[in-house]
Amino acid sequence: MPIRMERQNPGAVLASGEETLNESQYSEVREWIETQVGETLKQSINESVRREQQSTGNPGPLPADAVPRPPCKPKPRLERAASLDEKHWRRRFKANQDSLRDPEATGSSSGSLQEESAVPDQNNCSFSDSQGQPAKSGYPGNGKPRLSRILPKHALPQMEINVTSRALRTANRIDPDYMDYQEASSQLRYLRQSSSLSDTRLHSSMVCNQCSSDSMKSTYSLLTPIRPKDMRSSYLEGSLLASGALLGAEELERYFPERRLGVFIATWNMQGRKELPESLDDFLLPSDDDFAQDMYVIGVQEGCPDRREWEIRLQETLGPHYVLLHSSGHGVLYLSVFLRRDLIWFCSEVESDTVTTRIVSQIKTKGALAVSFTFFGTSFLFITSHFTSGDSKVCDRILDYKKIIEGLQLPRMIPDTNPYRSNSADVTSRFDEVFWFGDFNFRLNKERSAVNSILQSKLEKDMSRLLQYDQLTKEMNGESIFKGFQEAEIQFLPTYKFDIGCDVYDSTSKQRTPSYTDRVVYKSRHKDDIRVVKYASCSLIKTSDHRPVFGLFEVRIRPGRDNIPLAAGQFDRELYLLGIKRRSTREVQQRQAGKNQKTSSVCSIS
């Protein structure tokens, strides 16, 4: 009995006619299905190859071996019941029809023909298995086949990772592992041109192994990004832990990750000379120092008549990175505080006071000048003083010291950071960090000839042979003066008294004994808050009978509260402009002098 198979479901025939098929009829149905599948696949592949050849402009005949063979005939399962076999083939036949109707389908339910053979991808003529993966076998003739592109079914979630270290967040710099800054900027410009994403989405979607999201943001601004939720959070006035507090721990860690402030302390008795050194670089900027300090405090005794000129010279030397936070004068005592311009926002208002130790208070050559302020949460007190002179007037100098610590009325408006440890009779007990420097006028209790013989020997840096006769060292050990203060080890020669312009000690008829009159001592409420980096004198400044003495210190600072009177970034702007103008003029003159020296060379012919 012939069976019509054109566009007819064999299941319908089976349902309307016979209940079961004999073996010959079963074979015919199976062969018809395999033939239909093979012809349909062949037509589909030929059509896609022709389209690809037309698009590439390289038409040509389709290789005969490029058409995949239909799957092998399954072995007949005679042991199965006819009804089960019938249901099995119905499912397979229906699945084949569905896949033929939908050429984009890459897989089907279990039991389809695609489970057992690799079928070509309709889009790019590449083979893929039933799971959508490229098949291992491609076109066997002309090289490797082009594999289909594997894409995720759903959009990948955005990754929000912050690999920025605390040091990087503090310093606000571009990640050192990241590519060059200019290269990164050019890549960002290219991304903006080739993408419709906004800047916000661009940052949130870009993730690379060499940079963090904060590093990418730093190409727009070096300021730390502020999140809206941080701005919405409550803020307690004066809280140390409040987010965004100007003097709080977060801001302190941003500028000082190690909580160490570099302080330069200098003292110099100028002998009232009108002439200033040609250059102060060797004094304020020693060549053997790797970095400049954060704060420069310079005290002068017997200063030059023009105090403003002296301050301009200091500004000219320190340059545009520093500003004059405060300057005070008491007769011929000058005290100037310069600070890095980035740090002026973290200072409280500056307070100052003076004490005269002379019997006649109108004569202001001996006494003290003090300046105090709070930086973040650490209070500072700087005192420069000039004690009574004379080899044998040790008691007078001790009286000067006591009069000063009792007479200085500081602080006034700035709250004490630790009032429980303060003493109303000692100004130095009311501050966290105290530096006292000046011409203390303590001498060496030894004859000039004996001191000369010691100086003529090779002392190098060991000054113990001279310091055993030092009056100040003896009094400090007995705690009769500078109680609680310390002094760094002295490894320089006596700084007094020299002949002007040379390195010869006093050659006049008085024959004064060389002594360590110029000193820097320090005191702290907390142990190990102050670390000495360097303590030396500047032997290249020879315009006075004293040599300048300076010290480099590292001071531990703590977070503070915002409810104190702040300086609000104020500094001496007029002095700043004058100093920078003078500095630029000097540099131009030096360059011009160098050019003139090259062009004015004389050639002599013998």
CSV table of N, CA and C in Angstrom, one decimal, residues 185-302:
chain,number,residue,atom,x,y,z
A,185,SER,N,44.8,59.8,29.5
A,185,SER,CA,43.9,60.9,29.1
A,185,SER,C,43.5,60.7,27.6
A,186,SER,N,44.4,60.3,26.7
A,186,SER,CA,44.1,60.0,25.3
A,186,SER,C,43.1,58.9,25.2
A,187,GLN,N,43.3,57.8,26.0
A,187,GLN,CA,42.4,56.7,25.9
A,187,GLN,C,41.0,57.1,26.4
A,188,LEU,N,40.9,57.9,27.4
A,188,LEU,CA,39.6,58.4,27.9
A,188,LEU,C,38.9,59.2,26.8
A,189,ARG,N,39.7,60.1,26.1
A,189,ARG,CA,39.1,60.8,25.0
A,189,ARG,C,38.6,59.9,23.9
A,190,TYR,N,39.4,58.9,23.6
A,190,TYR,CA,38.9,57.9,22.6
A,190,TYR,C,37.7,57.2,23.0
A,191,LEU,N,37.6,56.8,24.3
A,191,LEU,CA,36.4,56.2,24.8
A,191,LEU,C,35.2,57.0,24.7
A,192,ARG,N,35.4,58.4,25.0
A,192,ARG,CA,34.2,59.2,24.9
A,192,ARG,C,33.7,59.4,23.5
A,193,GLN,N,34.6,59.4,22.5
A,193,GLN,CA,34.2,59.5,21.1
A,193,GLN,C,33.6,58.2,20.6
A,194,SER,N,34.0,57.1,21.1
A,194,SER,CA,33.5,55.8,20.5
A,194,SER,C,32.4,55.2,21.4
A,195,SER,N,32.0,55.9,22.4
A,195,SER,CA,31.0,55.3,23.2
A,195,SER,C,29.9,56.4,23.6
A,196,SER,N,28.7,55.9,23.7
A,196,SER,CA,27.6,56.9,24.1
A,196,SER,C,27.4,56.9,25.5
A,197,LEU,N,28.3,56.2,26.3
A,197,LEU,CA,28.1,56.2,27.7
A,197,LEU,C,28.4,57.5,28.3
A,198,SER,N,27.8,57.9,29.4
A,198,SER,CA,28.1,59.1,30.1
A,198,SER,C,29.3,58.9,31.0
A,199,ASP,N,29.9,59.9,31.5
A,199,ASP,CA,31.1,59.8,32.3
A,199,ASP,C,30.9,58.9,33.5
A,200,THR,N,29.7,59.0,34.1
A,200,THR,CA,29.4,58.2,35.3
A,200,THR,C,29.3,56.8,35.0
A,201,ARG,N,28.6,56.4,33.9
A,201,ARG,CA,28.5,55.0,33.5
A,201,ARG,C,29.8,54.5,33.0
A,202,LEU,N,30.6,55.4,32.4
A,202,LEU,CA,31.9,54.9,31.9
A,202,LEU,C,32.8,54.5,33.1
A,203,HIS,N,32.8,55.3,34.2
A,203,HIS,CA,33.7,54.9,35.3
A,203,HIS,C,33.1,53.7,36.0
A,204,SER,N,31.8,53.5,36.1
A,204,SER,CA,31.3,52.4,36.8
A,204,SER,C,31.4,51.1,36.0
A,205,SER,N,31.5,51.2,34.7
A,205,SER,CA,31.6,50.0,33.9
A,205,SER,C,33.0,49.6,33.5
A,206,MET,N,33.9,50.5,33.6
A,206,MET,CA,35.3,50.2,33.2
A,206,MET,C,36.0,49.6,34.4
A,207,VAL,N,36.6,48.4,34.2
A,207,VAL,CA,37.4,47.7,35.2
A,207,VAL,C,38.6,47.1,34.5
A,208,CYS,N,39.8,47.5,35.0
A,208,CYS,CA,41.0,46.9,34.5
A,208,CYS,C,41.9,46.5,35.6
A,209,ASN,N,42.9,45.7,35.2
A,209,ASN,CA,43.8,45.1,36.3
A,209,ASN,C,44.8,46.1,36.7
A,210,GLN,N,45.1,47.2,35.9
A,210,GLN,CA,46.2,48.1,36.2
A,210,GLN,C,45.8,49.4,36.9
A,211,CYS,N,44.6,49.6,37.1
A,211,CYS,CA,44.2,50.9,37.8
A,211,CYS,C,42.9,50.7,38.5
A,212,SER,N,42.7,51.6,39.5
A,212,SER,CA,41.4,51.5,40.3
A,212,SER,C,40.5,52.6,39.8
A,213,SER,N,39.3,52.5,40.2
A,213,SER,CA,38.3,53.5,39.8
A,213,SER,C,38.6,54.9,40.3
A,214,ASP,N,39.3,55.0,41.4
A,214,ASP,CA,39.7,56.3,42.0
A,214,ASP,C,40.8,56.9,41.1
A,215,SER,N,41.7,56.0,40.5
A,215,SER,CA,42.7,56.5,39.7
A,215,SER,C,42.1,57.1,38.4
A,216,MET,N,41.1,56.4,37.9
A,216,MET,CA,40.5,57.0,36.7
A,216,MET,C,39.8,58.3,37.0
A,217,LYS,N,39.2,58.5,38.2
A,217,LYS,CA,38.6,59.7,38.5
A,217,LYS,C,39.6,60.8,38.7
A,218,SER,N,40.8,60.4,39.1
A,218,SER,CA,41.9,61.4,39.4
A,218,SER,C,42.3,62.1,38.1
A,219,THR,N,42.0,61.6,36.9
A,219,THR,CA,42.3,62.3,35.7
A,219,THR,C,41.5,63.5,35.5
A,220,TYR,N,40.4,63.7,36.2
A,220,TYR,CA,39.5,64.9,36.1
A,220,TYR,C,39.9,65.8,37.3
A,221,SER,N,40.2,65.3,38.5
A,221,SER,CA,40.5,66.2,39.6
A,221,SER,C,41.3,65.3,40.6
A,222,LEU,N,42.2,66.0,41.3
A,222,LEU,CA,43.0,65.4,42.3
A,222,LEU,C,42.3,65.4,43.7
A,223,LEU,N,41.1,66.0,43.7
A,223,LEU,CA,40.3,66.0,45.0
A,223,LEU,C,39.7,64.7,45.2
A,224,THR,N,39.6,64.3,46.4
A,224,THR,CA,38.9,63.0,46.7
A,224,THR,C,37.4,63.2,46.5
A,225,PRO,N,36.8,62.2,45.7
A,225,PRO,CA,35.4,62.3,45.5
A,225,PRO,C,34.6,62.2,46.8
A,226,ILE,N,33.5,63.0,46.8
A,226,ILE,CA,32.6,63.0,48.0
A,226,ILE,C,31.3,62.4,47.6
A,227,ARG,N,30.9,61.4,48.4
A,227,ARG,CA,29.6,60.7,48.1
A,227,ARG,C,28.4,61.4,48.7
A,228,PRO,N,27.3,61.4,48.0
A,228,PRO,CA,26.1,62.1,48.6
A,228,PRO,C,25.7,61.6,49.9
A,229,LYS,N,25.8,60.3,50.1
A,229,LYS,CA,25.4,59.7,51.4
A,229,LYS,C,26.3,60.2,52.6
A,230,ASP,N,27.5,60.5,52.3
A,230,ASP,CA,28.4,61.1,53.3
A,230,ASP,C,27.9,62.5,53.6
A,231,MET,N,27.5,63.2,52.6
A,231,MET,CA,27.0,64.6,52.9
A,231,MET,C,25.7,64.6,53.7
A,232,ARG,N,24.9,63.5,53.5
A,232,ARG,CA,23.6,63.4,54.2
A,232,ARG,C,23.8,63.0,55.7
A,233,SER,N,24.9,62.4,56.0
A,233,SER,CA,25.1,61.9,57.3
A,233,SER,C,25.2,63.0,58.3
A,234,SER,N,24.8,62.8,59.6
A,234,SER,CA,24.8,63.8,60.6
A,234,SER,C,26.2,64.2,61.0
A,235,TYR,N,26.4,65.4,61.4
A,235,TYR,CA,27.8,65.9,61.8
A,235,TYR,C,27.7,66.5,63.1
A,236,LEU,N,28.5,66.1,64.0
A,236,LEU,CA,28.5,66.6,65.4
A,236,LEU,C,29.6,67.7,65.4
A,237,GLU,N,29.3,68.9,65.9
A,237,GLU,CA,30.3,69.9,66.0
A,237,GLU,C,31.5,69.5,66.9
A,238,GLY,N,32.7,69.7,66.4
A,238,GLY,CA,33.9,69.4,67.1
A,238,GLY,C,34.2,67.9,67.3
A,239,SER,N,33.5,67.1,66.5
A,239,SER,CA,33.7,65.6,66.7
A,239,SER,C,35.0,65.2,66.0
A,240,LEU,N,35.8,64.4,66.7
A,240,LEU,CA,37.0,63.9,66.1
A,240,LEU,C,36.8,62.9,64.9
A,241,LEU,N,35.7,62.2,65.0
A,241,LEU,CA,35.4,61.1,64.1
A,241,LEU,C,34.4,61.5,63.0
A,242,ALA,N,33.9,62.7,63.0
A,242,ALA,CA,32.9,63.1,62.0
A,242,ALA,C,33.5,63.1,60.6
A,243,SER,N,32.8,62.6,59.7
A,243,SER,CA,33.2,62.5,58.3
A,243,SER,C,33.3,63.9,57.7
A,244,GLY,N,34.4,64.3,57.2
A,244,GLY,CA,34.5,65.6,56.6
A,244,GLY,C,35.0,66.7,57.5
A,245,ALA,N,35.3,66.4,58.8
A,245,ALA,CA,35.7,67.4,59.7
A,245,ALA,C,37.1,68.0,59.2
A,246,LEU,N,37.2,69.3,59.3
A,246,LEU,CA,38.4,69.9,58.7
A,246,LEU,C,39.7,69.5,59.5
A,247,LEU,N,39.6,69.4,60.8
A,247,LEU,CA,40.7,69.0,61.6
A,247,LEU,C,40.6,67.6,62.1
A,248,GLY,N,39.7,66.8,61.6
A,248,GLY,CA,39.5,65.5,62.1
A,248,GLY,C,40.5,64.5,61.6
A,249,ALA,N,40.3,63.2,62.0
A,249,ALA,CA,41.3,62.2,61.7
A,249,ALA,C,41.3,61.9,60.3
A,250,GLU,N,40.2,61.9,59.6
A,250,GLU,CA,40.2,61.6,58.1
A,250,GLU,C,41.0,62.6,57.3
A,251,GLU,N,40.9,63.8,57.6
A,251,GLU,CA,41.6,64.9,56.9
A,251,GLU,C,43.1,64.8,57.3
A,252,LEU,N,43.4,64.5,58.5
A,252,LEU,CA,44.8,64.4,59.0
A,252,LEU,C,45.5,63.3,58.3
A,253,GLU,N,44.8,62.1,58.1
A,253,GLU,CA,45.4,61.0,57.5
A,253,GLU,C,45.6,61.2,56.0
A,254,ARG,N,44.7,62.1,55.4
A,254,ARG,CA,44.9,62.4,54.0
A,254,ARG,C,46.2,63.1,53.7
A,255,TYR,N,46.5,64.1,54.6
A,255,TYR,CA,47.7,64.9,54.4
A,255,TYR,C,49.0,64.3,55.1
A,256,PHE,N,48.8,63.6,56.2
A,256,PHE,CA,49.9,63.1,57.0
A,256,PHE,C,49.6,61.6,57.3
A,257,PRO,N,49.8,60.7,56.4
A,257,PRO,CA,49.5,59.3,56.7
A,257,PRO,C,50.2,58.8,57.9
A,258,GLU,N,51.4,59.2,58.2
A,258,GLU,CA,52.2,58.8,59.3
A,258,GLU,C,52.1,59.7,60.5
A,259,ARG,N,51.2,60.8,60.3
A,259,ARG,CA,51.0,61.8,61.4
A,259,ARG,C,52.3,62.4,61.9
A,260,ARG,N,53.2,62.7,61.0
A,260,ARG,CA,54.5,63.4,61.3
A,260,ARG,C,54.6,64.6,60.5
A,261,LEU,N,54.9,65.7,61.3
A,261,LEU,CA,55.1,67.0,60.7
A,261,LEU,C,56.6,67.4,60.7
A,262,GLY,N,57.1,67.9,59.6
A,262,GLY,CA,58.5,68.3,59.5
A,262,GLY,C,58.6,69.8,59.9
A,263,VAL,N,59.4,70.0,60.9
A,263,VAL,CA,59.6,71.4,61.4
A,263,VAL,C,61.1,71.8,61.4
A,264,PHE,N,61.3,73.0,60.9
A,264,PHE,CA,62.6,73.6,60.8
A,264,PHE,C,62.7,74.7,61.8
A,265,ILE,N,63.6,74.6,62.8
A,265,ILE,CA,63.8,75.7,63.8
A,265,ILE,C,65.2,76.3,63.7
A,266,ALA,N,65.2,77.6,63.6
A,266,ALA,CA,66.5,78.3,63.4
A,266,ALA,C,66.6,79.5,64.3
A,267,THR,N,67.8,79.8,64.8
A,267,THR,CA,68.1,80.9,65.6
A,267,THR,C,69.4,81.6,65.1
A,268,TRP,N,69.4,82.9,65.1
A,268,TRP,CA,70.6,83.6,64.6
A,268,TRP,C,70.6,85.0,65.3
A,269,ASN,N,71.8,85.3,65.9
A,269,ASN,CA,72.1,86.6,66.4
A,269,ASN,C,72.8,87.4,65.3
A,270,MET,N,72.1,88.4,64.7
A,270,MET,CA,72.6,89.1,63.5
A,270,MET,C,73.5,90.2,63.9
A,271,GLN,N,73.7,90.5,65.1
A,271,GLN,CA,74.6,91.6,65.6
A,271,GLN,C,74.1,93.0,65.1
A,272,GLY,N,72.8,93.1,64.8
A,272,GLY,CA,72.3,94.4,64.3
A,272,GLY,C,72.9,94.8,63.0
A,273,ARG,N,73.4,94.0,62.2
A,273,ARG,CA,74.0,94.4,60.9
A,273,ARG,C,72.9,94.7,59.9
A,274,LYS,N,73.2,95.8,59.2
A,274,LYS,CA,72.3,96.2,58.2
A,274,LYS,C,72.4,95.4,56.9
A,275,GLU,N,73.7,94.9,56.6
A,275,GLU,CA,73.9,94.1,55.5
A,275,GLU,C,73.5,92.7,55.7
A,276,LEU,N,72.7,92.2,54.8
A,276,LEU,CA,72.2,90.8,54.9
A,276,LEU,C,73.1,89.9,54.0
A,277,PRO,N,73.2,88.7,54.2
A,277,PRO,CA,73.9,87.8,53.4
A,277,PRO,C,73.4,87.8,51.9
A,278,GLU,N,74.2,87.6,51.0
A,278,GLU,CA,73.8,87.6,49.6
A,278,GLU,C,72.8,86.5,49.3
A,279,SER,N,72.9,85.4,50.0
A,279,SER,CA,72.0,84.3,49.8
A,279,SER,C,71.8,83.6,51.1
A,280,LEU,N,70.5,83.2,51.4
A,280,LEU,CA,70.2,82.4,52.6
A,280,LEU,C,69.9,81.0,52.3
A,281,ASP,N,70.2,80.5,51.1
A,281,ASP,CA,70.0,79.1,50.7
A,281,ASP,C,70.7,78.1,51.6
A,282,ASP,N,72.0,78.4,51.9
A,282,ASP,CA,72.7,77.5,52.8
A,282,ASP,C,72.2,77.4,54.2
A,283,PHE,N,71.5,78.5,54.6
A,283,PHE,CA,71.0,78.5,55.9
A,283,PHE,C,69.6,77.8,56.0
A,284,LEU,N,68.7,78.2,55.1
A,284,LEU,CA,67.3,77.6,55.2
A,284,LEU,C,67.2,76.4,54.4
A,285,LEU,N,68.0,76.2,53.3
A,285,LEU,CA,67.8,75.0,52.5
A,285,LEU,C,69.1,74.3,52.3
A,286,PRO,N,69.6,73.6,53.4
A,286,PRO,CA,70.8,72.9,53.3
A,286,PRO,C,70.9,71.9,52.1
A,287,SER,N,72.0,71.9,51.4
A,287,SER,CA,72.1,71.0,50.2
A,287,SER,C,72.1,69.5,50.6
A,288,ASP,N,72.4,69.1,51.8
A,288,ASP,CA,72.5,67.7,52.1
A,288,ASP,C,71.1,67.2,52.6
A,289,ASP,N,70.1,68.0,52.6
A,289,ASP,CA,68.7,67.6,53.0
A,289,ASP,C,68.0,67.1,51.7
A,290,ASP,N,67.3,66.0,51.8
A,290,ASP,CA,66.6,65.5,50.7
A,290,ASP,C,65.3,66.3,50.4
A,291,PHE,N,64.6,66.7,51.5
A,291,PHE,CA,63.3,67.3,51.3
A,291,PHE,C,63.2,68.6,52.2
A,292,ALA,N,62.4,69.5,51.7
A,292,ALA,CA,62.1,70.7,52.5
A,292,ALA,C,61.1,70.3,53.6
A,293,GLN,N,61.0,71.1,54.7
A,293,GLN,CA,60.2,70.8,55.8
A,293,GLN,C,58.8,71.5,55.6
A,294,ASP,N,57.8,71.1,56.4
A,294,ASP,CA,56.5,71.6,56.3
A,294,ASP,C,56.3,73.0,57.0
A,295,MET,N,57.1,73.2,58.0
A,295,MET,CA,57.0,74.5,58.7
A,295,MET,C,58.4,75.0,59.0
A,296,TYR,N,58.6,76.3,58.8
A,296,TYR,CA,59.9,77.0,59.1
A,296,TYR,C,59.6,78.1,60.1
A,297,VAL,N,60.4,78.0,61.2
A,297,VAL,CA,60.3,79.0,62.3
A,297,VAL,C,61.7,79.6,62.5
A,298,ILE,N,61.8,80.9,62.3
A,298,ILE,CA,63.1,81.5,62.4
A,298,ILE,C,63.0,82.6,63.4
A,299,GLY,N,63.9,82.5,64.4
A,299,GLY,CA,64.0,83.5,65.5
A,299,GLY,C,65.3,84.3,65.3
A,300,VAL,N,65.3,85.6,65.5
A,300,VAL,CA,66.4,86.5,65.3
A,300,VAL,C,66.6,87.3,66.6
A,301,GLN,N,67.9,87.4,67.0
A,301,GLN,CA,68.2,88.4,68.1
A,301,GLN,C,69.1,89.4,67.5
A,302,GLU,N,69.0,90.6,68.0
A,302,GLU,CA,69.7,91.8,67.5
A,302,GLU,C,69.6,91.8,66.0
